CSV table of C-alpha atoms and ligand atoms in Angstrom, one decimal:
chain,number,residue,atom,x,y,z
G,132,UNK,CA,18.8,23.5,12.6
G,133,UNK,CA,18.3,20.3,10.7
G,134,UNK,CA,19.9,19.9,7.2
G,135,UNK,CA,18.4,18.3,4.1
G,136,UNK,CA,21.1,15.9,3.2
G,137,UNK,CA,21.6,15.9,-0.6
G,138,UNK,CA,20.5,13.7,-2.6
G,139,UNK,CA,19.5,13.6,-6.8
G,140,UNK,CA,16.2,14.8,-8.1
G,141,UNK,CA,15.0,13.0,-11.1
G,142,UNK,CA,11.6,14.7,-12.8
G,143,UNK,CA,9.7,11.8,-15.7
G,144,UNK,CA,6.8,13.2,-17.7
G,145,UNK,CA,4.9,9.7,-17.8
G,146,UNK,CA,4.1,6.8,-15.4
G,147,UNK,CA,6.6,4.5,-17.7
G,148,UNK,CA,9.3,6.9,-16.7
G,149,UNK,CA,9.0,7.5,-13.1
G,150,UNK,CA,8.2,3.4,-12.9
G,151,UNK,CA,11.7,2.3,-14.8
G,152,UNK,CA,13.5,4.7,-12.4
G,153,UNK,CA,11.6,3.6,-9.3
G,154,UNK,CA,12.4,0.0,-10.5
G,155,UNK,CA,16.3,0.3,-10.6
G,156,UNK,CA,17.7,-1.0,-7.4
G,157,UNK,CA,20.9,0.8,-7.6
G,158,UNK,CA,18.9,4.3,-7.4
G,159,UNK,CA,18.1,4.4,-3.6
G,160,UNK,CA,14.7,6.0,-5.5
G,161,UNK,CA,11.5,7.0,-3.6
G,162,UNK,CA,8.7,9.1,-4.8
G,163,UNK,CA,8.1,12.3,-3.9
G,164,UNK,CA,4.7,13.9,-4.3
G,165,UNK,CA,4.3,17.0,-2.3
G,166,UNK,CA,7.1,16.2,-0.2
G,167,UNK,CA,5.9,17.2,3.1
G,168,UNK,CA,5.7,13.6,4.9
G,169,UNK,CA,9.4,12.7,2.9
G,170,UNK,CA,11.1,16.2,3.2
G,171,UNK,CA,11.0,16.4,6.7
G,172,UNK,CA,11.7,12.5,7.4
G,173,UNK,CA,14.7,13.2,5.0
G,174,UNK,CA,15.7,15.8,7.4
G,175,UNK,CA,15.2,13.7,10.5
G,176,UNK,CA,17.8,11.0,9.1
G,177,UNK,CA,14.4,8.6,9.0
G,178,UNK,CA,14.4,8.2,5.3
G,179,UNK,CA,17.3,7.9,3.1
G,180,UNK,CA,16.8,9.1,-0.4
G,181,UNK,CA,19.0,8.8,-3.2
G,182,UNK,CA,17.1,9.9,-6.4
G,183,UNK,CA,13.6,11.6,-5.4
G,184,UNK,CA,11.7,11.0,-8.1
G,185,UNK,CA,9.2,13.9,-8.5
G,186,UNK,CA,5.5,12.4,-9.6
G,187,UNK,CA,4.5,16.5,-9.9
G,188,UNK,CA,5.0,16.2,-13.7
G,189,UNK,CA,3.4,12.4,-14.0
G,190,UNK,CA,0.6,12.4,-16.6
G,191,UNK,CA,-2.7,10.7,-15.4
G,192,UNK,CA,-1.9,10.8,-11.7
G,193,UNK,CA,-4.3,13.9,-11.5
G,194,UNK,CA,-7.9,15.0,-11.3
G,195,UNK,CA,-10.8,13.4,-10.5
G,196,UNK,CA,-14.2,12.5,-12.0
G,197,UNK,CA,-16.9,10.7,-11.8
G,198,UNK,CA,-17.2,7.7,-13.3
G,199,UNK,CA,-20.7,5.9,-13.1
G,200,UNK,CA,-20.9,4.3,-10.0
G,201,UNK,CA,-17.6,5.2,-8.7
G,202,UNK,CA,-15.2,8.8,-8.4
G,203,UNK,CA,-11.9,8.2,-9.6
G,204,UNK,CA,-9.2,10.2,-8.1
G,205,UNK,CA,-6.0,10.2,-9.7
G,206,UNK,CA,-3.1,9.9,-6.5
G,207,UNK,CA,-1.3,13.5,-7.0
G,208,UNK,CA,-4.7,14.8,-6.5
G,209,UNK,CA,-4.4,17.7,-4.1
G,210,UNK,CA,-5.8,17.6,-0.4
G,211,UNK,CA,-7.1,21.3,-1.2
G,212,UNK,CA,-8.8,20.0,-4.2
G,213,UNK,CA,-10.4,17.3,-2.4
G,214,UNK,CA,-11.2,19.8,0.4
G,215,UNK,CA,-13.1,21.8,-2.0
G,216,UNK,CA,-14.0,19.9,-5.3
G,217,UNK,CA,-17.8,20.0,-6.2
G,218,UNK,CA,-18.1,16.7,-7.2
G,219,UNK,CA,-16.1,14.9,-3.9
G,220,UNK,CA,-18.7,17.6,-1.4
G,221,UNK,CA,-21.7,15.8,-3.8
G,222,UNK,CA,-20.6,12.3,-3.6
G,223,UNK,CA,-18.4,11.3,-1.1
G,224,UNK,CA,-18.6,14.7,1.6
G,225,UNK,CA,-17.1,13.0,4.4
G,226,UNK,CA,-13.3,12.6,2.5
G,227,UNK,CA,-13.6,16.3,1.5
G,228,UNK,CA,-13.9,17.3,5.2
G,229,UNK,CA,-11.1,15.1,6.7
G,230,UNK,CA,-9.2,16.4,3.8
G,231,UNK,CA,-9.9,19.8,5.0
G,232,UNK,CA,-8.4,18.7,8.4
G,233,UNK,CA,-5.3,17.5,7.2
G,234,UNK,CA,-2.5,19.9,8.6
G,235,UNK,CA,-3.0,23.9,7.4
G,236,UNK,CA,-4.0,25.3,4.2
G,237,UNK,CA,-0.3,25.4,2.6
G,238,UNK,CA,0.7,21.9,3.1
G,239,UNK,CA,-2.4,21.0,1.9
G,240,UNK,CA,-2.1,22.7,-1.0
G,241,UNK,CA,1.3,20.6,-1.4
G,242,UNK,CA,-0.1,17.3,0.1
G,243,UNK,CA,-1.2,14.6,-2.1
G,244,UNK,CA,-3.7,12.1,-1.6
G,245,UNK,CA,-1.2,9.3,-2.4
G,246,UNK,CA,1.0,10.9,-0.2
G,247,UNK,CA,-1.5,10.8,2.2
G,248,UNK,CA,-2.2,7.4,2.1
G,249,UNK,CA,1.5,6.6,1.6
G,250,UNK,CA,2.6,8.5,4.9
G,251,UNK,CA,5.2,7.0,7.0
G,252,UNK,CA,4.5,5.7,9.9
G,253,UNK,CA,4.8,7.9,13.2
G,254,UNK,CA,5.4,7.6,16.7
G,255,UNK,CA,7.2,9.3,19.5
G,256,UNK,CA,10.6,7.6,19.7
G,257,UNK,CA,11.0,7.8,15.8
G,258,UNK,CA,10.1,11.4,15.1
G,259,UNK,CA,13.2,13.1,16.8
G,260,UNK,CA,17.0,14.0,15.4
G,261,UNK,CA,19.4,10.9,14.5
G,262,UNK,CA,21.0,12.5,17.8
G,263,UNK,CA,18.5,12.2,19.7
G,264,UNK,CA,17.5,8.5,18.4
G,265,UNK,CA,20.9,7.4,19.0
G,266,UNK,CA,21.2,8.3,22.4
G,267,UNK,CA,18.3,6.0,23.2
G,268,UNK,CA,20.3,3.2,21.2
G,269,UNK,CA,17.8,3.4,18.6
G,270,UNK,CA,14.5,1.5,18.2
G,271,UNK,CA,13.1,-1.3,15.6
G,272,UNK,CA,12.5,1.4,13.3
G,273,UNK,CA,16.0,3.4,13.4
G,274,UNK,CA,18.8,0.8,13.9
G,275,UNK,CA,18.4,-1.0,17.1
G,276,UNK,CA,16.2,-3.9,18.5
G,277,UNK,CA,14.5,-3.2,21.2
G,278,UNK,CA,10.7,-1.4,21.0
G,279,UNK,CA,10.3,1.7,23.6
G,280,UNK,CA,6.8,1.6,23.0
G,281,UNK,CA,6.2,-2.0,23.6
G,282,UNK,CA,9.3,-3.5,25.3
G,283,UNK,CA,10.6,-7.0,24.3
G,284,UNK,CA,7.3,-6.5,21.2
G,285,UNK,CA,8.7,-8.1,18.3
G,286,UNK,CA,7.2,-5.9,15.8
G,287,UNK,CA,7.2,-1.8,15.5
G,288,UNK,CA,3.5,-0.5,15.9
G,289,UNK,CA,4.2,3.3,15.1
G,290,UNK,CA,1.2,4.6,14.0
G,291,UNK,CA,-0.5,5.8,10.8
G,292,UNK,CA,-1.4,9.1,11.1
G,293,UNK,CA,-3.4,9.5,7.8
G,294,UNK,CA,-6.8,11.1,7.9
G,295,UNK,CA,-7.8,10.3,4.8
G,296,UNK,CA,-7.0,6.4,5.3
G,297,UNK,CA,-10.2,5.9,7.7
G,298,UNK,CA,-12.4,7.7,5.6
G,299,UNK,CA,-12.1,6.3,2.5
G,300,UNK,CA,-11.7,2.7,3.9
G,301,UNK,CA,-15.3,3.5,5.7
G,302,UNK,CA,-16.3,4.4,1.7
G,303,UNK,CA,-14.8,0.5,0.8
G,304,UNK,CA,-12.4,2.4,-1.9
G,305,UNK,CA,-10.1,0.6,-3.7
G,306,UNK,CA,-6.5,1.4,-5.1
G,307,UNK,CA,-4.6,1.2,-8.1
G,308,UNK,CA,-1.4,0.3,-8.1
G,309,UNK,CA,1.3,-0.2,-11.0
G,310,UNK,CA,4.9,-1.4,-11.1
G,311,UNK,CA,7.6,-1.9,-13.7
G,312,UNK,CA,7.4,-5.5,-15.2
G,313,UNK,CA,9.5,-7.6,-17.9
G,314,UNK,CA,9.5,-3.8,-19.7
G,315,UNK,CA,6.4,-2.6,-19.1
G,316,UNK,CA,3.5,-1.1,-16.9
G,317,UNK,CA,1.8,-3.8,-14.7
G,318,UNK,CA,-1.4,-2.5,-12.7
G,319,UNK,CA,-3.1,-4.2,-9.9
G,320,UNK,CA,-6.6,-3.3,-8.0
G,321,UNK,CA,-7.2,-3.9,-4.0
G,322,UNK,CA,-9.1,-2.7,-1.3
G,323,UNK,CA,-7.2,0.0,0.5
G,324,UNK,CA,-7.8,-1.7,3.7
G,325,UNK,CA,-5.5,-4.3,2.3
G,326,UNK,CA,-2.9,-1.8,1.4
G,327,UNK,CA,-1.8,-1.9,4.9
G,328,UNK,CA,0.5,-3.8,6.9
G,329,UNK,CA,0.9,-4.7,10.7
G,330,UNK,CA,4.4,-3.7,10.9
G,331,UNK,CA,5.3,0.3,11.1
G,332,UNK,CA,8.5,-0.5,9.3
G,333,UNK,CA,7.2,-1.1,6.3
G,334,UNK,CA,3.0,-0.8,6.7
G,335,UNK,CA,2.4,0.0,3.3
G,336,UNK,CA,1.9,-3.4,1.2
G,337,UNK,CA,3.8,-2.1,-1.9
G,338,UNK,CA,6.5,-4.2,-3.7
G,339,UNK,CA,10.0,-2.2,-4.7
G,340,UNK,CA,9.2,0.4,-7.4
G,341,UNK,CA,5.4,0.0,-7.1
G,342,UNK,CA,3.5,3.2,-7.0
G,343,UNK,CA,-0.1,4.1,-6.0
G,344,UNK,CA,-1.4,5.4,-8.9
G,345,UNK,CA,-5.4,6.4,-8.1
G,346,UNK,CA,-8.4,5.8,-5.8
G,347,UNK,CA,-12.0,4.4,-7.2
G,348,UNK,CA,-14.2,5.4,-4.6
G,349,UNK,CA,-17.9,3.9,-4.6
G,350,UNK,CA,-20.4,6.2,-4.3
G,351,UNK,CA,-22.5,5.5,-1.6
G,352,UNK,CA,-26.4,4.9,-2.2
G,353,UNK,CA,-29.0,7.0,-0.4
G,354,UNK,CA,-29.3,4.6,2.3
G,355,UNK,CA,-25.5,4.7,3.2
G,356,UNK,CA,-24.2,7.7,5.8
G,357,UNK,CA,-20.5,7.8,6.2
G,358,UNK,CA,-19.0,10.3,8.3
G,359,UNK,CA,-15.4,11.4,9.5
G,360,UNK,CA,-14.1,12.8,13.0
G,361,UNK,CA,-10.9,13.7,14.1
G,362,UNK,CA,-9.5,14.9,17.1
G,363,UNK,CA,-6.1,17.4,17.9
G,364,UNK,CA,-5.2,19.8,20.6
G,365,UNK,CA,-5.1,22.0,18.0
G,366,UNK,CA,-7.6,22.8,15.1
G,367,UNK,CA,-5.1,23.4,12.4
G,368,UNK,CA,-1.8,22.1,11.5
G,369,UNK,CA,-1.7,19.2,14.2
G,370,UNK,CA,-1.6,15.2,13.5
G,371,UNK,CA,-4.7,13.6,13.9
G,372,UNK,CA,-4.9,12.1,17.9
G,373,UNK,CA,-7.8,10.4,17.1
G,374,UNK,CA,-9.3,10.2,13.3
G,375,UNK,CA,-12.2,7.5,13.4
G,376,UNK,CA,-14.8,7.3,10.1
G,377,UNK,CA,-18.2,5.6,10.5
G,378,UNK,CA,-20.3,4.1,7.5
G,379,UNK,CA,-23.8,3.1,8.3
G,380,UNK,CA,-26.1,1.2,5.9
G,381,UNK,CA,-29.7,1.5,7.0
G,382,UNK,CA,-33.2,0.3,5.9
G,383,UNK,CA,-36.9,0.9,7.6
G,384,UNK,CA,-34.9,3.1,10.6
G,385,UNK,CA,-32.7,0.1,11.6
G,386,UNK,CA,-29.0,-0.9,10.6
G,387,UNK,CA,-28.3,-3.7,8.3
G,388,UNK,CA,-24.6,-3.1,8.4
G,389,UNK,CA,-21.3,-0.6,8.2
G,390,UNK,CA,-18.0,-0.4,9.2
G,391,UNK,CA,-16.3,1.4,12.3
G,392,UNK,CA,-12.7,2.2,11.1
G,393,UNK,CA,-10.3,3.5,13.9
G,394,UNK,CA,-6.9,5.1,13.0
G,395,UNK,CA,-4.0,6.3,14.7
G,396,UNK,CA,-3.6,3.4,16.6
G,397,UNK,CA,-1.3,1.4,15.2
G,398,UNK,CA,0.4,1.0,12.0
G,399,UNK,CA,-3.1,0.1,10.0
G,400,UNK,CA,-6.3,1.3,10.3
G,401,UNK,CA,-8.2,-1.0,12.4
G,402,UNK,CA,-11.8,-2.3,10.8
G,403,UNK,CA,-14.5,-3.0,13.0
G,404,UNK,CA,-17.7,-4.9,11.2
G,405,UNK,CA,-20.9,-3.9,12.4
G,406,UNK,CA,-23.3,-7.0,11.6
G,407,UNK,CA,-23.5,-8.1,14.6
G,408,UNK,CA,-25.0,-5.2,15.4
G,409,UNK,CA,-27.5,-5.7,13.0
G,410,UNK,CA,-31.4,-4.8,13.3
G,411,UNK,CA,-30.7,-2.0,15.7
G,412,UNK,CA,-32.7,0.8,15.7
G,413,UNK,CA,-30.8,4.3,14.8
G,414,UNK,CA,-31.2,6.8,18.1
G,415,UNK,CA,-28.5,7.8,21.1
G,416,UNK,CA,-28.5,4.4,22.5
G,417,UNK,CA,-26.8,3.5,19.5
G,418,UNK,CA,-24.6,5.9,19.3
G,419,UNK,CA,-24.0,4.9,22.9
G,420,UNK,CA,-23.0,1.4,22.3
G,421,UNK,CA,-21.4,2.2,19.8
G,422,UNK,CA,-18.8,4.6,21.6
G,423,UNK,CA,-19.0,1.6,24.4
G,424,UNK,CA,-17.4,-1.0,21.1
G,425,UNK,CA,-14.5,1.2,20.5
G,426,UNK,CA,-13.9,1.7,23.6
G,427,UNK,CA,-13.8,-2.0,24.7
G,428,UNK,CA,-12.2,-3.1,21.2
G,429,UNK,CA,-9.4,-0.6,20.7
G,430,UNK,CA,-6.1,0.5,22.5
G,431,UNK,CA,-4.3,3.5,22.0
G,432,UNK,CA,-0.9,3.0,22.7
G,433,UNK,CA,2.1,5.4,23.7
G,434,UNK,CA,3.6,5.8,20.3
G,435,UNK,CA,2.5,9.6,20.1
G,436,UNK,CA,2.4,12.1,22.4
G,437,UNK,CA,-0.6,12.0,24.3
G,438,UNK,CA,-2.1,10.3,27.2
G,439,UNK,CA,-3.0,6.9,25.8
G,440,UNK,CA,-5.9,5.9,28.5
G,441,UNK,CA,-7.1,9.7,28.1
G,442,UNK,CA,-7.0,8.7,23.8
G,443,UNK,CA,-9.0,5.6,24.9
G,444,UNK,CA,-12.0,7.6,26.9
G,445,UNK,CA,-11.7,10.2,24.0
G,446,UNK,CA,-12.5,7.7,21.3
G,447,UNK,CA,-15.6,6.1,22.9
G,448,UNK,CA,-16.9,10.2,23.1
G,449,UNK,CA,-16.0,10.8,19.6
G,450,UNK,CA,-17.3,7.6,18.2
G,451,UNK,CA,-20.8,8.1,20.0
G,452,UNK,CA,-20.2,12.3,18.4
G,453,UNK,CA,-20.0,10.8,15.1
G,454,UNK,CA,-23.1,8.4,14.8
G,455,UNK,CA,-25.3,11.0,16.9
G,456,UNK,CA,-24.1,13.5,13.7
G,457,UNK,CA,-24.7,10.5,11.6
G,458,UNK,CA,-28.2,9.9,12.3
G,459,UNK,CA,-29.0,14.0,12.5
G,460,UNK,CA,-27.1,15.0,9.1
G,461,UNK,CA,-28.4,14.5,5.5
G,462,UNK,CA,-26.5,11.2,4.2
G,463,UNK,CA,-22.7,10.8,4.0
G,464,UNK,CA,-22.5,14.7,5.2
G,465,UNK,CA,-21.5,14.5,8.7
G,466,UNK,CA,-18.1,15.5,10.3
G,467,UNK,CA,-16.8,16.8,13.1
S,1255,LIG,C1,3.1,20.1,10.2
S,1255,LIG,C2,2.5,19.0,9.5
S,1255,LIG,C3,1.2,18.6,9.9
S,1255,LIG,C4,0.6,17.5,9.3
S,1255,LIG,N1,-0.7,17.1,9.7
S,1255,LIG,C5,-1.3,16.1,9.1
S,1255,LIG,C6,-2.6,15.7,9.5
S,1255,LIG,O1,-3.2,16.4,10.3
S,1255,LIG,N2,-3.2,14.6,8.9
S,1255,LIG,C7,-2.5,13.9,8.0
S,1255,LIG,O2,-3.1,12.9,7.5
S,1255,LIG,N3,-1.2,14.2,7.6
S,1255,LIG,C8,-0.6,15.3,8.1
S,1255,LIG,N4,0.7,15.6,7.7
S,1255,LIG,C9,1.4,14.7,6.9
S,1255,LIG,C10,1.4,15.1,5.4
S,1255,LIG,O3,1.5,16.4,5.2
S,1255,LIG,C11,0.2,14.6,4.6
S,1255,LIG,O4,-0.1,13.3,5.0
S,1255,LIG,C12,0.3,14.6,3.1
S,1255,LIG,O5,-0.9,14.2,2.6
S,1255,LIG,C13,1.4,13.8,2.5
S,1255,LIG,O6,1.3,13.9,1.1
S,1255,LIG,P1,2.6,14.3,0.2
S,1255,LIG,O7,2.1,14.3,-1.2
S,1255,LIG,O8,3.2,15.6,0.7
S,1255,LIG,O9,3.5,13.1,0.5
S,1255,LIG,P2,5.1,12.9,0.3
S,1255,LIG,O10,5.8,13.6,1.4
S,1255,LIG,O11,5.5,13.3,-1.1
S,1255,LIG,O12,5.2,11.3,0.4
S,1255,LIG,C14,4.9,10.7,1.6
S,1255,LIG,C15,5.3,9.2,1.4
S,1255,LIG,O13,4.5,8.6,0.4
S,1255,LIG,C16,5.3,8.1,-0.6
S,1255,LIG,N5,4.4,8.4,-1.8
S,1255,LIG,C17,4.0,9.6,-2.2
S,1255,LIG,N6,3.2,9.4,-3.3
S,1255,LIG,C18,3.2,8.1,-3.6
S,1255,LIG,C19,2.5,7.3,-4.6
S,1255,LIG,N7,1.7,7.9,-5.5
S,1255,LIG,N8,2.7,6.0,-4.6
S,1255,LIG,C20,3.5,5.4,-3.7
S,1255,LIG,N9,4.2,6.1,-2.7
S,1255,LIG,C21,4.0,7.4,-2.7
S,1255,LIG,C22,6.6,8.9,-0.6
S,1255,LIG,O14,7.6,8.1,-1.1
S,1255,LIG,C23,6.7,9.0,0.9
S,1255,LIG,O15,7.2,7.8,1.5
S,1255,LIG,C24,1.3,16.7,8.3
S,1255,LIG,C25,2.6,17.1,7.9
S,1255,LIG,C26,3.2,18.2,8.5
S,1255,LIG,C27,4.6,18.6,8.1
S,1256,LIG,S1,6.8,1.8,17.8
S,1256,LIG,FE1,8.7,1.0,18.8
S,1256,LIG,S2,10.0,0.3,17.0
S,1256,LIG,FE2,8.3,1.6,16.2
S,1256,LIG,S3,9.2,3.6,16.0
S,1256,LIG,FE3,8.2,3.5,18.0
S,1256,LIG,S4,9.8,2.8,19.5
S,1256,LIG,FE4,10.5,2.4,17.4
């Protein structure tokens, strides 16, 4: 059995709070959310936490609204919520339904979207005991220097498992982040696509003590269809194998642009612009060459437990699955 090593619990009431405590070095402080990404890498000897600080109790990290053009979703939002919230299945359909396929209904109801988006990275060689780990000699990630996945790579490329990442890159969200400045709150806006980083040891492009804070989400115009597929051997409780989301932006029957965005394969979502496919009429050829472009364009590698040529194959049929719901389904209300 794995033991929870101890560590202090620290529970602010505001953003300023949890901020000053995030910000003091000597703490060892993360933030825990729902605590099912942290608690278990706490357990595995991946993450080392001194003070958790619990954002449960946070004012203004929850709910979500509408907000003109854009739905605001505060980052301790719930996955459930999302799963089921009118407002997200009006607006932006295709984050309720990965939402929906994150894990099983009790974690979600634990998860956050922050959380979510904030997930560790994941891979094969770094999910196991410190035992375990050790008798490999360690990797990038867990106090050695050599790669398993890529040998002699300089880099770790573990990979983000998020299913919510994709999706709500496909939507062109955007993130708010705040930190604890000179004595006081400082916020910043970017495009979660940015948030990520190339390097699985620290992907997340947050500076010490910064949190996530919430999600603006545009909402997409009647001639936009985004849409979300994952794949697992199982259809509950499993890490996505494949999670890709689509957004296609049509006019007269014919694209005029979108965005592919593939995760899982390494440690950020990977983007793939569609202009250049540009004046294409919408049908199952499309959908074909799409499948054909992730499949020429995209990798899987051996950081997760599953055949990574056999991921490869899959993708292309899950991609083409996608658009072909896509093109059949009222706008932004396909899934798999
Ligand atoms: C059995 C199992 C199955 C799972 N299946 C899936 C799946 O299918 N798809 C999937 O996407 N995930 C899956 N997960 C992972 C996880 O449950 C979810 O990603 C969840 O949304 C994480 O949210 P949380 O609030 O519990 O995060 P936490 O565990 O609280 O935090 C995760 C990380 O984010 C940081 N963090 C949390 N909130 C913030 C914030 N506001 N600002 C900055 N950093 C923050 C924490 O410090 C930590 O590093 C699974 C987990 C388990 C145990
Ligand atoms: S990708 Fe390489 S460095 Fe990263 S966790 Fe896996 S084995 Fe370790």
């Amino acid at each position: 059995m794995l033991r929870l090593p101890a560590f202090d619990v620290a529970a602010p009431r505001d953003l300023p709070g949890a901020l000053h405590l995030l910000a003091d070095p000597n703490q060892g402080a993360r933030p825990l959310a729902g605590g099912t990404d942290l608690v278990p890498n706490a357990k595995l000897g991946q993450t080392r936490l001194g003070t958790a600080v619990l954002l449960r109790n946070v004012g203004g990290l929850c709910g979500l609204e509408r907000r003109g053009d854009h739905v605001w979703i505060g980052a301790g939002t719930t996955l459930a919520e999302l799963a089921t919230d009118p407002t997200i299945l009006e607006t932006c359909a295709a984050l309720g339904r990965a939402a929906a396929r994150v894990a099983s209904p009790q974690i979600r109801n634990m998860a956050t979207l922050g959380g979510n988006l904030c997930l560790d990275t994941r891979c094969r060689y770094i999910n196991q005991s410190e035992f375990w780990r050790s008798a490999l000699g360690g990797c990038l990630k867990s106090h050695g220097s050599e790669c398993h996945v890529v040998p002699g790579g300089q880099g770790c490329v573990a990979a983000l498992s998020s299913d919510t990442a994709p999706v709500l890159i496909a939507y062109g969200a955007v993130v708010e982040v705040a930190g604890w400045r000179d004595g006081q709150v400082a916020r910043r806006e970017l495009p979660l696509a940015d948030l990520y980083d190339s390097d699985g040891t620290r992907h997340v492009r947050l500076a010490p003590g910064e949190l996530l804070t919430s999600v603006r989400v545009p909402v997409p115009g009647p001639h936009v269809r985004v849409g979300h597929r994952k794949w697992a051997v199982r259809k509950s409780i499993d890490f996505p194998l494949i999670s890709v989301a689509l957004r296609l932006e049509l006019a007269g029957g014919a694209l005029v642009g979108g965005r592919l965005v593939v995760g899982v394969l390494g440690p950020r979502p990977r983007v793939l612009d569609l202009k250049g496919l540009a004046g294409r009429p919408m049908g199952a050829a499309f959908a074909a060459e799409l499948g054909r472009m992730a499949f020429d364009r995209c990798r899987p590698l051996p950081n997760i437990p599953y055949d990574a040529d056999y991921r490869r194959e899959r993708l292309a049929v899950e991609v083409r699955r996608l658009a072909l719901g896509l093109l059949d389904d009222p706008p932004h209300c396909s899934d798999a």
